[in-house]
Amino acid sequence: MLRVILASWFLGVLSLTAAELKVAVLHPLLADLARQIGGERVEVIDLIGPNGDPHHFEPKPEDLKKAEGATLYLVAGMGLESYLPKLKEVLGGKATILEVGATLPALEGACEHEGHDHDHETDPHWWHSIDLFRRATQVVSDAFEVASPQNASQFKQNKDAYRAQLDELEKWTRREIAKIPKSQRHLATAHAAFNYFCKDFGFEAHPVQGLNREQMPDSKQLAELIAELKEKKVAAIFPEKESNPKILQTLTTDTGIRLADPLIADGTGVTSYEAMVRQNVTAIVQGLTL
């Protein structure tokens, strides 16, 4: 009898603590978002890892093996993941791929790919808008509720709690940004990853490279950028932890503008979305108020 009671208790504990939904993510910040909303009810398989580069990552067979059994894949969307058609083909109907940014308002960025016959392309770096990341919590929560309806109330509770955290993060960010005089709100960065941040917080963006790190300026574009940085009296140029092109050293030499602390563009190397925002904002405020 005791054995039966213990077995029943053990099974009850498992049902309360074991994850009931397996989700694979292909962006480091989406891994944090999925854990915030899913809590213990969702097993999150982070295929890209904390130090992966979402611009260049493509899932290999061994990665997909880790995600075996996942019924939902979260990707950033807005054209960031060029491998999606291939992934959809591999997965067939075994899992749903959710492009989290697909329904969010997008910005356009300059397109410098050779052979393109259009002037602009979608800027996929939507996560640098705290407001859009907050909206993404609803997108992910809705998807989790569809995939695991029995946990809908828990997902909603987690989502509301996390949105409250993001509200506080946005208030903190605005207080910090207020320390920078409006005339000094010029953000010169390694590549065009911070347009959403600039739009939300009143900065003018001055990227050295394009929307990805392969879009390098030619000599004419570089000369124009140097002239622009001097004219605007830009105080600092911000490298990125993921990429520090030698071109930034050339810029600082040619303009006399100092190199500030690096920013995190794609969420790599940090433990959470909030940690990335706080680190970037602190670096920006220090770099533009010294």
Tab-separated table of C-alpha atoms in Angstrom:
chain	number	residue	atom	x	y	z
A	1	MET	CA	0.000	0.000	0.000
A	2	LEU	CA	2.822	2.370	0.920
A	3	ARG	CA	4.496	1.627	-2.414
A	4	VAL	CA	1.306	2.572	-4.264
A	5	ILE	CA	0.979	5.815	-2.292
A	6	LEU	CA	4.602	6.767	-2.961
A	7	ALA	CA	4.259	5.957	-6.660
A	8	SER	CA	1.134	8.100	-6.916
A	9	TRP	CA	2.870	10.980	-5.110
A	10	PHE	CA	5.921	10.726	-7.384
A	11	LEU	CA	3.805	10.777	-10.528
A	12	GLY	CA	1.911	13.766	-9.166
A	13	VAL	CA	5.137	15.695	-8.579
A	14	LEU	CA	6.313	14.903	-12.106
A	15	SER	CA	3.095	16.177	-13.603
A	16	LEU	CA	3.481	19.464	-11.727
A	17	THR	CA	7.128	20.099	-12.544
A	18	ALA	CA	7.878	18.448	-15.884
A	19	ALA	CA	7.766	20.646	-18.983
A	20	GLU	CA	4.712	19.986	-21.086
A	21	LEU	CA	5.829	21.816	-24.223
A	22	LYS	CA	9.156	21.623	-26.046
A	23	VAL	CA	10.184	24.732	-27.971
A	24	ALA	CA	13.286	25.328	-30.116
A	25	VAL	CA	14.606	28.879	-30.519
A	26	LEU	CA	16.983	30.312	-33.108
A	27	HIS	CA	17.854	33.662	-31.548
A	28	PRO	CA	19.538	34.175	-28.134
A	29	LEU	CA	17.040	36.819	-27.010
A	30	LEU	CA	14.074	34.653	-27.954
A	31	ALA	CA	15.467	31.967	-25.660
A	32	ASP	CA	15.130	34.394	-22.752
A	33	LEU	CA	11.650	35.456	-23.885
A	34	ALA	CA	10.491	31.836	-24.172
A	35	ARG	CA	11.764	31.014	-20.679
A	36	GLN	CA	10.150	34.106	-19.185
A	37	ILE	CA	6.733	33.170	-20.560
A	38	GLY	CA	6.982	29.390	-20.466
A	39	GLY	CA	8.465	29.017	-17.007
A	40	GLU	CA	8.728	25.401	-15.875
A	41	ARG	CA	5.942	24.342	-18.239
A	42	VAL	CA	8.144	24.801	-21.336
A	43	GLU	CA	11.445	23.152	-22.208
A	44	VAL	CA	13.443	25.662	-24.260
A	45	ILE	CA	16.090	24.290	-26.628
A	46	ASP	CA	18.422	27.159	-27.510
A	47	LEU	CA	19.911	26.001	-30.818
A	48	ILE	CA	22.035	29.083	-31.456
A	49	GLY	CA	23.463	29.364	-27.937
A	50	PRO	CA	24.366	32.524	-26.001
A	51	ASN	CA	27.352	33.320	-28.232
A	52	GLY	CA	25.896	32.478	-31.639
A	53	ASP	CA	25.505	35.041	-34.411
A	54	PRO	CA	21.909	35.044	-35.710
A	55	HIS	CA	23.052	36.702	-38.952
A	56	HIS	CA	25.126	33.694	-39.952
A	57	PHE	CA	23.760	30.730	-38.003
A	58	GLU	CA	22.171	27.857	-39.895
A	59	PRO	CA	20.914	24.807	-37.989
A	60	LYS	CA	22.876	21.634	-38.696
A	61	PRO	CA	21.505	18.076	-38.463
A	62	GLU	CA	23.006	17.688	-34.970
A	63	ASP	CA	21.207	20.874	-33.872
A	64	LEU	CA	17.882	19.567	-35.127
A	65	LYS	CA	18.506	16.312	-33.325
A	66	LYS	CA	18.699	18.252	-30.039
A	67	ALA	CA	15.335	19.791	-30.859
A	68	GLU	CA	13.698	16.477	-31.697
A	69	GLY	CA	10.186	16.483	-30.261
A	70	ALA	CA	9.834	20.266	-30.349
A	71	THR	CA	6.463	21.265	-31.762
A	72	LEU	CA	7.263	24.968	-32.059
A	73	TYR	CA	10.300	26.829	-33.425
A	74	LEU	CA	10.752	30.522	-32.613
A	75	VAL	CA	12.722	32.722	-35.030
A	76	ALA	CA	13.122	36.511	-35.146
A	77	GLY	CA	11.692	36.933	-38.631
A	78	MET	CA	11.728	40.110	-40.764
A	79	GLY	CA	14.078	38.335	-43.149
A	80	LEU	CA	16.879	37.703	-40.643
A	81	GLU	CA	16.928	33.916	-41.126
A	82	SER	CA	17.648	33.128	-44.775
A	83	TYR	CA	17.482	29.393	-44.076
A	84	LEU	CA	13.766	29.283	-43.195
A	85	PRO	CA	12.554	27.683	-46.469
A	86	LYS	CA	15.068	24.885	-46.012
A	87	LEU	CA	14.133	24.443	-42.345
A	88	LYS	CA	10.436	24.268	-43.214
A	89	GLU	CA	11.207	21.579	-45.774
A	90	VAL	CA	13.232	19.541	-43.269
A	91	LEU	CA	10.605	19.794	-40.534
A	92	GLY	CA	7.698	19.086	-42.825
A	93	GLY	CA	4.545	19.171	-40.743
A	94	LYS	CA	6.204	18.012	-37.526
A	95	ALA	CA	6.540	21.500	-36.042
A	96	THR	CA	5.338	25.067	-36.482
A	97	ILE	CA	7.841	27.831	-37.247
A	98	LEU	CA	6.788	31.131	-35.699
A	99	GLU	CA	8.399	34.311	-37.028
A	100	VAL	CA	7.948	36.405	-33.897
A	101	GLY	CA	8.648	39.715	-35.640
A	102	ALA	CA	6.348	39.056	-38.614
A	103	THR	CA	3.394	41.043	-37.236
A	104	LEU	CA	5.459	43.823	-35.640
A	105	PRO	CA	5.864	47.218	-37.387
A	106	ALA	CA	9.133	47.154	-39.306
A	107	LEU	CA	11.612	49.833	-40.297
A	108	GLU	CA	13.446	49.892	-43.592
A	109	GLY	CA	17.191	50.111	-43.956
A	110	ALA	CA	19.511	50.943	-46.814
A	111	CYS	CA	20.139	47.950	-49.040
A	112	GLU	CA	23.663	47.659	-50.388
A	113	HIS	CA	23.669	44.079	-51.691
A	114	GLU	CA	25.075	43.812	-55.198
A	115	GLY	CA	22.531	42.861	-57.809
A	116	HIS	CA	19.480	44.037	-55.858
A	117	ASP	CA	17.105	46.165	-57.908
A	118	HIS	CA	15.383	47.852	-54.973
A	119	ASP	CA	16.384	50.698	-52.691
A	120	HIS	CA	15.442	49.338	-49.277
A	121	GLU	CA	15.096	46.178	-47.258
A	122	THR	CA	13.484	45.388	-43.943
A	123	ASP	CA	15.612	46.063	-40.880
A	124	PRO	CA	15.328	42.863	-38.797
A	125	HIS	CA	16.769	44.239	-35.529
A	126	TRP	CA	13.353	44.863	-33.952
A	127	TRP	CA	14.466	43.652	-30.503
A	128	HIS	CA	16.237	46.979	-29.866
A	129	SER	CA	12.800	48.521	-29.390
A	130	ILE	CA	11.660	47.706	-25.864
A	131	ASP	CA	8.112	48.415	-27.007
A	132	LEU	CA	8.333	45.842	-29.815
A	133	PHE	CA	9.920	43.283	-27.511
A	134	ARG	CA	7.023	43.878	-25.112
A	135	ARG	CA	4.569	43.291	-27.980
A	136	ALA	CA	6.445	40.100	-28.821
A	137	THR	CA	5.524	38.708	-25.406
A	138	GLN	CA	1.909	38.555	-26.589
A	139	VAL	CA	2.898	36.827	-29.836
A	140	VAL	CA	4.828	34.139	-27.977
A	141	SER	CA	2.245	33.754	-25.217
A	142	ASP	CA	-0.528	33.250	-27.789
A	143	ALA	CA	1.529	30.586	-29.572
A	144	PHE	CA	2.251	28.774	-26.300
A	145	GLU	CA	-1.448	28.821	-25.386
A	146	VAL	CA	-2.376	27.237	-28.731
A	147	ALA	CA	0.331	24.587	-28.364
A	148	SER	CA	-0.457	23.837	-24.703
A	149	PRO	CA	-3.954	25.144	-23.866
A	150	GLN	CA	-4.019	23.457	-20.464
A	151	ASN	CA	-1.293	25.911	-19.353
A	152	ALA	CA	-2.873	29.037	-20.846
A	153	SER	CA	-3.511	30.741	-17.495
A	154	GLN	CA	0.099	30.170	-16.397
A	155	PHE	CA	1.472	31.576	-19.654
A	156	LYS	CA	-0.738	34.653	-19.347
A	157	GLN	CA	0.374	35.208	-15.751
A	158	ASN	CA	4.045	34.889	-16.725
A	159	LYS	CA	3.541	37.195	-19.709
A	160	ASP	CA	1.900	39.902	-17.598
A	161	ALA	CA	4.681	39.710	-15.012
A	162	TYR	CA	7.372	39.985	-17.675
A	163	ARG	CA	5.621	42.873	-19.416
A	164	ALA	CA	5.659	44.717	-16.086
A	165	GLN	CA	9.446	44.164	-15.939
A	166	LEU	CA	9.793	45.560	-19.456
A	167	ASP	CA	7.696	48.590	-18.474
A	168	GLU	CA	10.169	49.323	-15.675
A	169	LEU	CA	13.106	48.730	-18.029
A	170	GLU	CA	11.713	51.257	-20.503
A	171	LYS	CA	11.176	53.849	-17.739
A	172	TRP	CA	14.759	53.341	-16.553
A	173	THR	CA	16.045	53.680	-20.118
A	174	ARG	CA	14.203	56.972	-20.649
A	175	ARG	CA	15.578	58.346	-17.375
A	176	GLU	CA	19.107	57.424	-18.404
A	177	ILE	CA	18.765	58.794	-21.945
A	178	ALA	CA	17.511	62.098	-20.491
A	179	LYS	CA	21.078	62.631	-19.191
A	180	ILE	CA	22.267	63.074	-22.798
A	181	PRO	CA	21.595	66.545	-24.287
A	182	LYS	CA	19.391	66.271	-27.388
A	183	SER	CA	22.102	67.867	-29.542
A	184	GLN	CA	24.451	65.007	-28.619
A	185	ARG	CA	22.088	62.145	-29.430
A	186	HIS	CA	24.063	60.800	-32.371
A	187	LEU	CA	24.712	57.062	-32.342
A	188	ALA	CA	27.623	55.960	-34.540
A	189	THR	CA	27.816	52.145	-34.567
A	190	ALA	CA	29.615	49.349	-36.373
A	191	HIS	CA	26.574	48.179	-38.355
A	192	ALA	CA	22.981	49.320	-38.796
A	193	ALA	CA	21.554	47.383	-35.860
A	194	PHE	CA	20.201	50.217	-33.708
A	195	ASN	CA	17.630	51.971	-35.911
A	196	TYR	CA	14.716	50.831	-33.716
A	197	PHE	CA	16.500	52.062	-30.587
A	198	CYS	CA	17.244	55.404	-32.270
A	199	LYS	CA	13.627	55.816	-33.372
A	200	ASP	CA	12.245	55.091	-29.897
A	201	PHE	CA	14.662	57.287	-27.971
A	202	GLY	CA	15.338	60.221	-30.289
A	203	PHE	CA	18.797	59.452	-31.685
A	204	GLU	CA	20.187	59.959	-35.168
A	205	ALA	CA	21.857	56.758	-36.393
A	206	HIS	CA	25.248	56.767	-38.111
A	207	PRO	CA	26.119	53.142	-38.968
A	208	VAL	CA	29.458	52.364	-40.589
A	209	GLN	CA	28.244	49.115	-42.163
A	210	GLY	CA	24.859	48.048	-43.490
A	211	LEU	CA	22.170	45.827	-41.960
A	212	ASN	CA	24.654	42.974	-41.805
A	213	ARG	CA	28.384	43.023	-41.274
A	214	GLU	CA	29.209	42.156	-44.883
A	215	GLN	CA	27.831	45.451	-46.187
A	216	MET	CA	31.028	47.499	-46.087
A	217	PRO	CA	31.164	51.125	-47.304
A	218	ASP	CA	33.246	51.945	-50.362
A	219	SER	CA	35.777	54.799	-50.293
A	220	LYS	CA	33.201	57.393	-51.377
A	221	GLN	CA	30.693	56.310	-48.739
A	222	LEU	CA	33.396	56.276	-46.087
A	223	ALA	CA	34.457	59.820	-46.983
A	224	GLU	CA	30.834	60.958	-46.770
A	225	LEU	CA	30.447	59.285	-43.381
A	226	ILE	CA	33.583	60.971	-42.027
A	227	ALA	CA	32.308	64.355	-43.208
A	228	GLU	CA	28.915	63.675	-41.621
A	229	LEU	CA	30.403	62.646	-38.264
A	230	LYS	CA	32.519	65.796	-38.176
A	231	GLU	CA	29.637	68.052	-39.206
A	232	LYS	CA	27.333	66.596	-36.548
A	233	LYS	CA	30.118	66.765	-33.936
A	234	VAL	CA	29.552	63.125	-33.004
A	235	ALA	CA	31.191	62.482	-29.632
A	236	ALA	CA	31.973	58.764	-29.881
A	237	ILE	CA	31.915	55.731	-32.140
A	238	PHE	CA	30.591	52.512	-30.620
A	239	PRO	CA	32.105	49.184	-31.674
A	240	GLU	CA	30.210	45.926	-31.145
A	241	LYS	CA	31.219	42.987	-28.996
A	242	GLU	CA	30.390	40.592	-31.829
A	243	SER	CA	32.411	42.465	-34.450
A	244	ASN	CA	35.111	45.099	-34.255
A	245	PRO	CA	36.089	45.898	-37.850
A	246	LYS	CA	39.392	47.629	-38.440
A	247	ILE	CA	37.450	50.309	-40.267
A	248	LEU	CA	36.404	51.761	-36.910
A	249	GLN	CA	40.037	52.356	-36.020
A	250	THR	CA	40.444	54.168	-39.335
A	251	LEU	CA	37.431	56.313	-38.561
A	252	THR	CA	38.671	57.293	-35.114
A	253	THR	CA	42.084	58.159	-36.573
A	254	ASP	CA	40.625	60.220	-39.423
A	255	THR	CA	38.038	62.047	-37.324
A	256	GLY	CA	39.652	62.271	-33.903
A	257	ILE	CA	36.432	60.844	-32.450
A	258	ARG	CA	37.099	58.473	-29.584
A	259	LEU	CA	36.126	54.814	-29.509
A	260	ALA	CA	33.531	54.162	-26.783
A	261	ASP	CA	32.664	50.944	-24.957
A	262	PRO	CA	31.235	48.230	-27.220
A	263	LEU	CA	27.510	47.615	-27.686
A	264	ILE	CA	25.681	44.312	-28.004
A	265	ALA	CA	23.855	44.249	-31.320
A	266	ASP	CA	22.305	40.793	-31.618
A	267	GLY	CA	21.870	39.609	-28.041
A	268	THR	CA	24.960	37.449	-27.922
A	269	GLY	CA	27.065	37.055	-24.805
A	270	VAL	CA	24.435	38.194	-22.286
A	271	THR	CA	22.207	36.258	-19.915
A	272	SER	CA	18.984	38.110	-20.673
A	273	TYR	CA	17.266	40.770	-22.744
A	274	GLU	CA	17.236	43.139	-19.779
A	275	ALA	CA	20.988	42.655	-19.265
A	276	MET	CA	21.619	43.595	-22.915
A	277	VAL	CA	19.516	46.749	-22.732
A	278	ARG	CA	21.060	47.904	-19.468
A	279	GLN	CA	24.589	47.268	-20.727
A	280	ASN	CA	23.973	49.114	-24.001
A	281	VAL	CA	22.221	52.091	-22.425
A	282	THR	CA	24.924	52.464	-19.780
A	283	ALA	CA	27.626	52.430	-22.483
A	284	ILE	CA	25.746	54.955	-24.632
A	285	VAL	CA	25.133	57.379	-21.770
A	286	GLN	CA	28.740	57.177	-20.615
A	287	GLY	CA	30.054	57.512	-24.159
A	288	LEU	CA	27.992	60.584	-25.037
A	289	THR	CA	28.189	62.515	-21.767
A	290	LEU	CA	31.912	62.347	-20.962
